[in-house]
PDB file of C-alpha atoms in Angstrom:
ATOM      1  CA  MET A   1      84.857  76.074 117.095  1.00  0.00           C
ATOM      2  CA  VAL A   2      82.710  79.235 116.900  1.00  0.00           C
ATOM      3  CA  LYS A   3      85.663  81.448 115.977  1.00  0.00           C
ATOM      4  CA  ASP A   4      86.456  79.248 112.952  1.00  0.00           C
ATOM      5  CA  LYS A   5      82.867  79.508 111.694  1.00  0.00           C
ATOM      6  CA  PHE A   6      82.895  83.269 112.149  1.00  0.00           C
ATOM      7  CA  ILE A   7      86.056  83.868 110.172  1.00  0.00           C
ATOM      8  CA  THR A   8      84.745  82.104 107.058  1.00  0.00           C
ATOM      9  CA  HIS A   9      81.607  84.232 107.209  1.00  0.00           C
ATOM     10  CA  SER A  10      83.623  87.419 107.624  1.00  0.00           C
ATOM     11  CA  PHE A  11      85.784  86.835 104.540  1.00  0.00           C
ATOM     12  CA  PRO A  12      83.294  88.541 102.190  1.00  0.00           C
ATOM     13  CA  ASP A  13      83.439  91.622 104.444  1.00  0.00           C
ATOM     14  CA  VAL A  14      87.239  91.541 104.474  1.00  0.00           C
ATOM     15  CA  LEU A  15      87.376  91.192 100.677  1.00  0.00           C
ATOM     16  CA  CYS A  16      84.941  94.095 100.341  1.00  0.00           C
ATOM     17  CA  TRP A  17      87.106  96.208 102.668  1.00  0.00           C
ATOM     18  CA  ILE A  18      90.195  95.378 100.590  1.00  0.00           C
ATOM     19  CA  GLU A  19      88.347  96.378  97.405  1.00  0.00           C
ATOM     20  CA  LYS A  20      87.279  99.714  98.906  1.00  0.00           C
ATOM     21  CA  ASN A  21      90.742 100.512 100.275  1.00  0.00           C
ATOM     22  CA  ILE A  22      93.069  98.968  97.688  1.00  0.00           C
ATOM     23  CA  HIS A  23      94.058 102.385  96.347  1.00  0.00           C
ATOM     24  CA  ARG A  24      95.376 103.465  99.755  1.00  0.00           C
ATOM     25  CA  GLY A  25      98.476 101.311  99.597  1.00  0.00           C
ATOM     26  CA  ILE A  26      97.097  98.911 102.195  1.00  0.00           C
ATOM     27  CA  LYS A  27      99.283  96.132 103.498  1.00  0.00           C
ATOM     28  CA  SER A  28      98.465  92.783 105.030  1.00  0.00           C
ATOM     29  CA  THR A  29      98.976  94.295 108.495  1.00  0.00           C
ATOM     30  CA  ASP A  30      96.157  96.787 107.798  1.00  0.00           C
ATOM     31  CA  VAL A  31      93.806  93.987 106.800  1.00  0.00           C
ATOM     32  CA  VAL A  32      94.709  91.831 109.789  1.00  0.00           C
ATOM     33  CA  ALA A  33      94.130  94.795 112.105  1.00  0.00           C
ATOM     34  CA  ILE A  34      90.470  95.142 111.080  1.00  0.00           C
ATOM     35  CA  THR A  35      89.709  91.468 111.756  1.00  0.00           C
ATOM     36  CA  GLY A  36      90.667  91.233 115.404  1.00  0.00           C
ATOM     37  CA  TYR A  37      92.454  87.923 114.794  1.00  0.00           C
ATOM     38  CA  SER A  38      96.110  87.183 115.362  1.00  0.00           C
ATOM     39  CA  ARG A  39      98.290  87.752 112.318  1.00  0.00           C
ATOM     40  CA  SER A  40      99.402  84.138 111.970  1.00  0.00           C
ATOM     41  CA  TYR A  41      95.870  82.763 112.407  1.00  0.00           C
ATOM     42  CA  PHE A  42      94.275  85.155 109.924  1.00  0.00           C
ATOM     43  CA  LEU A  43      96.986  84.768 107.280  1.00  0.00           C
ATOM     44  CA  ARG A  44      96.734  80.969 107.482  1.00  0.00           C
ATOM     45  CA  GLU A  45      92.926  81.041 107.273  1.00  0.00           C
ATOM     46  CA  PHE A  46      92.984  83.557 104.413  1.00  0.00           C
ATOM     47  CA  GLN A  47      95.283  81.351 102.361  1.00  0.00           C
ATOM     48  CA  LEU A  48      93.132  78.290 103.067  1.00  0.00           C
ATOM     49  CA  PHE A  49      89.889  80.091 102.197  1.00  0.00           C
ATOM     50  CA  ILE A  50      91.041  82.180  99.206  1.00  0.00           C
ATOM     51  CA  GLY A  51      93.854  79.984  97.870  1.00  0.00           C
ATOM     52  CA  VAL A  52      96.613  82.612  97.784  1.00  0.00           C
ATOM     53  CA  SER A  53      98.435  84.588 100.439  1.00  0.00           C
ATOM     54  CA  LEU A  54      96.930  87.884 101.540  1.00  0.00           C
ATOM     55  CA  SER A  55      99.874  89.888 100.193  1.00  0.00           C
ATOM     56  CA  GLN A  56      99.620  88.110  96.830  1.00  0.00           C
ATOM     57  CA  TYR A  57      95.866  88.769  96.722  1.00  0.00           C
ATOM     58  CA  ILE A  58      96.380  92.487  97.394  1.00  0.00           C
ATOM     59  CA  ARG A  59      99.176  92.724  94.817  1.00  0.00           C
ATOM     60  CA  GLU A  60      97.108  90.951  92.137  1.00  0.00           C
ATOM     61  CA  LYS A  61      94.069  93.151  92.829  1.00  0.00           C
ATOM     62  CA  ARG A  62      96.210  96.273  92.452  1.00  0.00           C
ATOM     63  CA  LEU A  63      97.693  95.037  89.200  1.00  0.00           C
ATOM     64  CA  ILE A  64      94.358  94.022  87.676  1.00  0.00           C
ATOM     65  CA  ILE A  65      92.826  97.398  88.504  1.00  0.00           C
ATOM     66  CA  SER A  66      95.961  99.101  87.154  1.00  0.00           C
ATOM     67  CA  ALA A  67      95.684  97.166  83.892  1.00  0.00           C
ATOM     68  CA  SER A  68      92.087  98.307  83.561  1.00  0.00           C
ATOM     69  CA  LYS A  69      93.141 101.917  84.139  1.00  0.00           C
ATOM     70  CA  LEU A  70      95.839 101.568  81.478  1.00  0.00           C
ATOM     71  CA  THR A  71      93.224 100.331  79.022  1.00  0.00           C
ATOM     72  CA  TRP A  72      90.325 102.650  79.786  1.00  0.00           C
ATOM     73  CA  THR A  73      91.889 105.917  80.951  1.00  0.00           C
ATOM     74  CA  ASN A  74      94.524 108.333  79.761  1.00  0.00           C
ATOM     75  CA  LEU A  75      96.102 108.597  83.202  1.00  0.00           C
ATOM     76  CA  LYS A  76      99.876 108.670  83.197  1.00  0.00           C
ATOM     77  CA  ILE A  77     101.625 105.571  84.485  1.00  0.00           C
ATOM     78  CA  ARG A  78     102.936 107.598  87.418  1.00  0.00           C
ATOM     79  CA  GLU A  79      99.375 108.646  88.286  1.00  0.00           C
ATOM     80  CA  ILE A  80      98.140 105.051  88.187  1.00  0.00           C
ATOM     81  CA  SER A  81     101.091 103.968  90.308  1.00  0.00           C
ATOM     82  CA  ASP A  82     100.281 106.664  92.875  1.00  0.00           C
ATOM     83  CA  GLU A  83      96.530 105.951  92.829  1.00  0.00           C
ATOM     84  CA  MET A  84      97.083 102.258  93.437  1.00  0.00           C
ATOM     85  CA  GLY A  85      99.420 102.834  96.362  1.00  0.00           C
ATOM     86  CA  PHE A  86     102.699 101.616  94.914  1.00  0.00           C
ATOM     87  CA  PRO A  87     105.729 103.125  96.663  1.00  0.00           C
ATOM     88  CA  SER A  88     107.163 104.374  93.345  1.00  0.00           C
ATOM     89  CA  GLN A  89     106.577 104.278  89.607  1.00  0.00           C
ATOM     90  CA  SER A  90     109.654 102.083  89.278  1.00  0.00           C
ATOM     91  CA  THR A  91     108.250  99.522  91.732  1.00  0.00           C
ATOM     92  CA  PHE A  92     104.917  99.601  89.909  1.00  0.00           C
ATOM     93  CA  CYS A  93     106.513  99.032  86.494  1.00  0.00           C
ATOM     94  CA  GLN A  94     108.712  96.228  87.776  1.00  0.00           C
ATOM     95  CA  THR A  95     105.813  94.497  89.576  1.00  0.00           C
ATOM     96  CA  PHE A  96     103.505  94.955  86.572  1.00  0.00           C
ATOM     97  CA  LYS A  97     106.059  93.481  84.174  1.00  0.00           C
ATOM     98  CA  THR A  98     106.720  90.519  86.460  1.00  0.00           C
ATOM     99  CA  TYR A  99     102.993  89.749  86.679  1.00  0.00           C
ATOM    100  CA  PHE A 100     101.899  90.417  83.072  1.00  0.00           C
ATOM    101  CA  ASN A 101     105.214  89.734  81.267  1.00  0.00           C
ATOM    102  CA  ILE A 102     104.885  93.118  79.578  1.00  0.00           C
ATOM    103  CA  SER A 103     105.591  96.674  80.669  1.00  0.00           C
ATOM    104  CA  PRO A 104     102.696  99.026  81.500  1.00  0.00           C
ATOM    105  CA  THR A 105     103.552 101.123  78.428  1.00  0.00           C
ATOM    106  CA  GLU A 106     103.453  98.081  76.131  1.00  0.00           C
ATOM    107  CA  TYR A 107     100.257  96.870  77.798  1.00  0.00           C
ATOM    108  CA  ARG A 108      98.560 100.213  77.158  1.00  0.00           C
ATOM    109  CA  TYR A 109      99.756 100.304  73.553  1.00  0.00           C
ATOM    110  CA  ASN A 110      98.577  96.737  72.885  1.00  0.00           C
ATOM    111  CA  SER A 111      95.182  97.289  74.510  1.00  0.00           C
ATOM    112  CA  LYS A 112      94.549 100.449  72.462  1.00  0.00           C
ATOM    113  CA  ASN A 113      95.549  98.745  69.198  1.00  0.00           C
ATOM    114  CA  LEU A 114      93.438  95.598  69.299  1.00  0.00           C
TER     115      LEU A 114
END
């Protein structure tokens, strides 16, 4: 099917778009909207092609970039949370700790004292 071939070729463009817009607090609905595919079709194909759900991919990207900012900048945790599009600092800290098993403050301290 032509549509199936197209979607696998458009994944690099979608991933690039996510990378460029990750700081805007994008959601899976924003990503689906730029593809022109139905939500269910795109989400299924994304998971098959990438190996994780779209929402998990976006969350992990945000957290990895946040960890880098904690290591290499002196931005406050609130500023990083805002920059990465988390709804609140509390949500950011909770999500960060769930993913890395360490709070953002501890992560920063450990990365500066290696």
